[in-house]
Short mmCIF file of C-alpha atoms in Angstrom, two decimals:
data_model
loop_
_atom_site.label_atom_id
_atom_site.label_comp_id
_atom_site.label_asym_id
_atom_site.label_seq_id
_atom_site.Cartn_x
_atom_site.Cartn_y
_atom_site.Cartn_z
CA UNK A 1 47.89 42.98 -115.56
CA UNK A 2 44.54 41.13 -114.54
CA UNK A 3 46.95 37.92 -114.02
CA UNK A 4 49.69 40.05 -111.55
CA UNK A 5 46.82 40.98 -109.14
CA UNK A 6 45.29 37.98 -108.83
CA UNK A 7 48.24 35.88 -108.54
CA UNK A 8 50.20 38.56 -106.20
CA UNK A 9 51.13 36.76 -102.77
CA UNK A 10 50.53 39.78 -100.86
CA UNK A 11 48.73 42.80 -101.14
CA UNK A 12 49.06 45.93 -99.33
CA UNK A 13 47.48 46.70 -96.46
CA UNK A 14 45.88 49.63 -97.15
CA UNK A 15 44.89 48.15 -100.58
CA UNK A 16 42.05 45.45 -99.00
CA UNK A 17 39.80 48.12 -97.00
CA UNK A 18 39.92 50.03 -100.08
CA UNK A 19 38.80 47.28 -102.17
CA UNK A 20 36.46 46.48 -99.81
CA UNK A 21 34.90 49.94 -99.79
CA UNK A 22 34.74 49.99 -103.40
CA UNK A 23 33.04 46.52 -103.89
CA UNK A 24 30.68 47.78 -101.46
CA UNK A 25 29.82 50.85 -103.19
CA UNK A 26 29.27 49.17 -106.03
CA UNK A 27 26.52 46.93 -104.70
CA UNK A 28 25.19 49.80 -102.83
CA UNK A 29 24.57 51.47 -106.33
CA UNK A 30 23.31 48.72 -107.46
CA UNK A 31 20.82 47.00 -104.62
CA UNK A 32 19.71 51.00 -104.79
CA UNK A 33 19.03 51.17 -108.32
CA UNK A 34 16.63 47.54 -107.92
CA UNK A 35 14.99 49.63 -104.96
CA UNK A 36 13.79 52.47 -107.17
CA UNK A 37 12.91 50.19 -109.98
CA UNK A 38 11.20 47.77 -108.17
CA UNK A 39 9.19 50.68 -106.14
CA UNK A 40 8.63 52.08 -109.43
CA UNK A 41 7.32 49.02 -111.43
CA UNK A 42 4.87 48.05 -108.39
CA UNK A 43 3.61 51.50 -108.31
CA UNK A 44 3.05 51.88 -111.95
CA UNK A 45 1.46 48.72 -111.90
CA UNK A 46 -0.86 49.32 -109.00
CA UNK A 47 -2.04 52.54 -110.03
CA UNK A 48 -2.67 51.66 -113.39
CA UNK A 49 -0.12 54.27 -114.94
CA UNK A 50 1.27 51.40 -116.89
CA UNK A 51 -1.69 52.01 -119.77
CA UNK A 52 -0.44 54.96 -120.32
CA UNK A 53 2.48 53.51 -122.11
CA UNK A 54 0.26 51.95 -124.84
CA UNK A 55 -1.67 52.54 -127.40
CA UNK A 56 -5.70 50.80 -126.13
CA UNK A 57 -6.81 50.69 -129.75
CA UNK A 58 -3.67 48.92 -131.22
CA UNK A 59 -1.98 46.92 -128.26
CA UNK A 60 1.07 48.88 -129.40
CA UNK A 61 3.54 51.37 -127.36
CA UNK A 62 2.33 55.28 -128.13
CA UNK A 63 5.05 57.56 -127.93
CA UNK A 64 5.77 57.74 -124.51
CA UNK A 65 5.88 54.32 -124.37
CA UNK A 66 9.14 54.04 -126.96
CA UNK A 67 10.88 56.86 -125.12
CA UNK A 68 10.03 54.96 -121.87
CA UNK A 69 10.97 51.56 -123.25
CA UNK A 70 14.44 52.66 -125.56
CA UNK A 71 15.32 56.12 -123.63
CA UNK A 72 17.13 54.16 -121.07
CA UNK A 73 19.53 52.42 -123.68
CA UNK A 74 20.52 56.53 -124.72
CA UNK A 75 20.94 56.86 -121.66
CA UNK A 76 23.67 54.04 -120.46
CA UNK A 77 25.63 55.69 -123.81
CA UNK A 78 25.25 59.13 -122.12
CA UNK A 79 26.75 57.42 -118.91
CA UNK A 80 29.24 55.46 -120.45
CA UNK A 81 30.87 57.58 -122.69
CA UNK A 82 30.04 60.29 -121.06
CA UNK A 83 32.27 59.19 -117.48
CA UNK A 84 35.51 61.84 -118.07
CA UNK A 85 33.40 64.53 -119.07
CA UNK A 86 30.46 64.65 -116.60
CA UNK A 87 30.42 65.43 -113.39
CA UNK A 88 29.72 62.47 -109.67
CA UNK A 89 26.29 64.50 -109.45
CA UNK A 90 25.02 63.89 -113.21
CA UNK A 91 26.18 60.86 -113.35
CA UNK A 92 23.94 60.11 -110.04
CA UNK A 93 20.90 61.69 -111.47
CA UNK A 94 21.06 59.86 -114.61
CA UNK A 95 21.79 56.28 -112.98
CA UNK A 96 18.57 57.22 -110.95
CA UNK A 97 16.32 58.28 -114.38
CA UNK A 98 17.50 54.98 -115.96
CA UNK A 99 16.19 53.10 -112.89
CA UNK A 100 12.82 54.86 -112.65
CA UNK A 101 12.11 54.48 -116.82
CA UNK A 102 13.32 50.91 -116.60
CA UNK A 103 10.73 50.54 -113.74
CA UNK A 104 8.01 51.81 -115.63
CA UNK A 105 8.38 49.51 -118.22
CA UNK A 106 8.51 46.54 -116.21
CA UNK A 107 5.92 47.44 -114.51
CA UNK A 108 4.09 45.67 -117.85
CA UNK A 109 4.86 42.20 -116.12
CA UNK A 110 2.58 42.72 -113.71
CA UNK A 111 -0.14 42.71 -115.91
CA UNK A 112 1.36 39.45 -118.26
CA UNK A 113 2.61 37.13 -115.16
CA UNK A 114 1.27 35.95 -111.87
CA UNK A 115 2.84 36.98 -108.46
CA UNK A 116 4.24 33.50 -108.04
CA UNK A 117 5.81 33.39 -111.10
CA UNK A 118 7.60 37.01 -110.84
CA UNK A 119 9.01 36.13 -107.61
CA UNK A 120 10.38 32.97 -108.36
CA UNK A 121 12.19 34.37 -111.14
CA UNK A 122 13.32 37.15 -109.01
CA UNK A 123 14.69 34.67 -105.98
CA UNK A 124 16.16 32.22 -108.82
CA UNK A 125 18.03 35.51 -110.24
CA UNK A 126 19.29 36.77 -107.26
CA UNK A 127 21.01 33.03 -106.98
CA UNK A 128 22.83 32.71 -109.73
CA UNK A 129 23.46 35.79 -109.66
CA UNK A 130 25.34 35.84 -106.40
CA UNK A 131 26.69 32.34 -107.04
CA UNK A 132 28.56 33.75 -110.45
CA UNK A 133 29.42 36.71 -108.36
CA UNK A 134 31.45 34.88 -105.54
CA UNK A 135 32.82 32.77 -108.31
CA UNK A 136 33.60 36.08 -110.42
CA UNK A 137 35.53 37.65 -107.61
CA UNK A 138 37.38 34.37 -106.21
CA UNK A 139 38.60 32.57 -108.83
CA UNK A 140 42.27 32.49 -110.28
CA UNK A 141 41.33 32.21 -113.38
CA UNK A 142 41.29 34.86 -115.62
CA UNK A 143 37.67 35.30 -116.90
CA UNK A 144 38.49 37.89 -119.50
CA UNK A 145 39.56 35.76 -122.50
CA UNK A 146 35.19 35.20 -122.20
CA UNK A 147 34.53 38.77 -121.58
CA UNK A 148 34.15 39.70 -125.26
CA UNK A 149 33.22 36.43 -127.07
CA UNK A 150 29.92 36.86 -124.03
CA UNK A 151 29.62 40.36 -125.06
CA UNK A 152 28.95 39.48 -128.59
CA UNK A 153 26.42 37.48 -127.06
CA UNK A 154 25.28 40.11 -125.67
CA UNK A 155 24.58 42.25 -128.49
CA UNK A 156 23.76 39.25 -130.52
CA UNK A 157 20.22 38.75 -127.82
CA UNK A 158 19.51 42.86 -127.98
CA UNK A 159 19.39 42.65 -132.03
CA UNK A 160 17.75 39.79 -131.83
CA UNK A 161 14.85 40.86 -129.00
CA UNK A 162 14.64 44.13 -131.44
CA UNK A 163 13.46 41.99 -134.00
CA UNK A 164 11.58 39.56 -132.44
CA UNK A 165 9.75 42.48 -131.28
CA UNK A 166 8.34 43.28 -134.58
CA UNK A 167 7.54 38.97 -135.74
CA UNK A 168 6.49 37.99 -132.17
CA UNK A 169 7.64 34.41 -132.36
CA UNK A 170 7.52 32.42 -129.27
CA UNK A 171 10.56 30.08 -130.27
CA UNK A 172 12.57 32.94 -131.10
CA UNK A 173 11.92 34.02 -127.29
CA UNK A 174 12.40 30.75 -125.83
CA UNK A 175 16.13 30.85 -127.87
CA UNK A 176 16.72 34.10 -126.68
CA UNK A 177 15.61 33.47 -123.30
CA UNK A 178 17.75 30.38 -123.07
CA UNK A 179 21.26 31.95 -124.17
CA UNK A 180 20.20 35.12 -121.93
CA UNK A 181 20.43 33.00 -118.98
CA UNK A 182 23.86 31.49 -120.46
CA UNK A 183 25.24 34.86 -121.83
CA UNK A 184 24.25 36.96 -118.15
CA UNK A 185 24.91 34.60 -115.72
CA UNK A 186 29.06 34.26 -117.52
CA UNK A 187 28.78 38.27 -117.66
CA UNK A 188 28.41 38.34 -114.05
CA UNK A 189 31.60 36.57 -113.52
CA UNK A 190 33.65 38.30 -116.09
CA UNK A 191 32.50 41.70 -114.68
CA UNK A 192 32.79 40.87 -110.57
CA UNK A 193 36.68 39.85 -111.93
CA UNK A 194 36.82 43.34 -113.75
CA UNK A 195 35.69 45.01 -110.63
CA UNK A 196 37.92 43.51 -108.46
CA UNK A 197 40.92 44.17 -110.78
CA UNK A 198 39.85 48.13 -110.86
CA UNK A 199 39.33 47.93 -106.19
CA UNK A 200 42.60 46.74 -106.13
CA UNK A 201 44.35 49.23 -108.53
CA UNK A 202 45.87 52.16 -106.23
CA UNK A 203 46.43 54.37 -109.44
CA UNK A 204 42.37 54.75 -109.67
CA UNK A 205 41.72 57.11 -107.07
CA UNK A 206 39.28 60.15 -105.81
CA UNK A 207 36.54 61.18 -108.03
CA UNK A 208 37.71 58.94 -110.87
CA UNK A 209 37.27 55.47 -108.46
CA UNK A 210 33.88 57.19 -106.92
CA UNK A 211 32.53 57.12 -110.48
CA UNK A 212 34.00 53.66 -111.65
CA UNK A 213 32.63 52.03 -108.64
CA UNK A 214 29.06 53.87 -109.81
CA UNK A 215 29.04 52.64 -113.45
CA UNK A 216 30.07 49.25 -112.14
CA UNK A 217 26.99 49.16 -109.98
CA UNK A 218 25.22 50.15 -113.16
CA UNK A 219 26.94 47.05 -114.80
CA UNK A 220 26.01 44.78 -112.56
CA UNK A 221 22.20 46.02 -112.03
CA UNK A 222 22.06 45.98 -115.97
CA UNK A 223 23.03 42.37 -115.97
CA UNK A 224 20.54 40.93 -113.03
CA UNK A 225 17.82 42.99 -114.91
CA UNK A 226 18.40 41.32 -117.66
CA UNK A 227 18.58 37.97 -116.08
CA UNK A 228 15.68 38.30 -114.44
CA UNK A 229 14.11 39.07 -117.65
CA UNK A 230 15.16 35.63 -119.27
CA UNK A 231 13.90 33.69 -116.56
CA UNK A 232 10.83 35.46 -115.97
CA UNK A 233 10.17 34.64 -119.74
CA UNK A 234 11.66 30.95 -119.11
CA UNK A 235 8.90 30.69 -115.85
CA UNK A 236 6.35 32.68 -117.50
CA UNK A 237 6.49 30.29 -120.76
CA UNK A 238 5.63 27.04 -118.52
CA UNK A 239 2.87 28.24 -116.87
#
């Protein structure tokens, strides 16, 4: 099906403004959800709530600090396979918590990297992250024969940073770090193509396209976070 859209000679005319609405959406969602986490993060940061999340006698997360720093991952399950059953409004409201929690726990990279460093990564993000966007939703080739074998990458650096977690070793990060850049960037392709296959699709309509083109924006936000984490890590590890 992904091949008959792309390679159709003509498409409706009604069908490009409502692509175009929906792509839009979709990086409103998104640019919003970096808005609230970025607000959020700098705030944390600056007021010194961020030492809340940890334990001062062991170095370690307290309580709050794990539901903080693995709530949000409940929480894109809740979203996902939650989509049929919950309503535009919930939906909204959790999007929104999962920005603010994943804001307060990057707020901790204010305290571990220099301002220099933390916007570099963020400009150097936002590049390759449009670049593999454009390229994502232009190219004739269909990107989906990647989408899972990336995916298992994907999973593959979450188990991974779990455990590295616990033994702390650097070259384990620096691996991880290195294929998250690799793995992200290629996910950002494969899902602008996905995206673009679900604006053009005229059976996805009302509520049903309001909340795809939300949980794409989710998608996407997920993936620049994530990004920006590997090359914050990348920048971070040179200095």
């Amino acid at each position: 099906m992904l091949n008959q859209i792309l390679d159709r000679p003509t498409v409706p005319a009604d069908a490009k403004p409502m692509a175009k609405e929906f792509i839009s959406n979709v990086f409103l969602y998104m640019f919003g959800a970096l808005l609230i986490t970025g607000v959020t993060s700098w705030w944390f940061a600056d007021s010194g709530l961020t030492l809340n999340l940890y334990n001062l006698e062991t170095g370690g997360l307290n309580l709050l600090g794990y539901l903080v720093f693995f709530g949000p991952i409940g929480l894109v399950f809740l979203m996902q396979l939650g989509m049929n059953r919950l309503s535009y409004q919930v939906l909204a409201f959790l999007f929104i918590a999962y920005s603010v929690m994943l804001g307060m726990s990057l707020s901790a990279i204010f305290l571990v990297y220099e301002l220099g460093t933390i916007a570099g990564a963020f400009f150097s993000t936002s590049a390759a992250f449009g670049v593999m966007a454009v390229l994502g939703y232009t190219t004739k080739t269909d990107l989906s024969k990647f989408g899972s074998i990336l995916y298992m990458g994907f999973i593959g650096i979450f188990v991974a940073a779990i455990i590295n977690w616990f033994i702390g070793s650097s070259m384990l990060d620096y691996i991880i770090s290195m294929l998250g850049v690799v793995v992200f960037t290629g996910l950002t392709a494969v899902e602008m193509q996905r995206l673009k296959w679900i604006a053009y699709d005229p059976t996805l309509q009302g509520l049903t396209r309001k909340k795809l083109a939300l949980l794409g924006g989710l998608r996407l936000y997920i993936l620049f976070i994530n990004l920006f984490i590997s090359l914050l890590s990348l920048f971070g590890g040179r200095d």
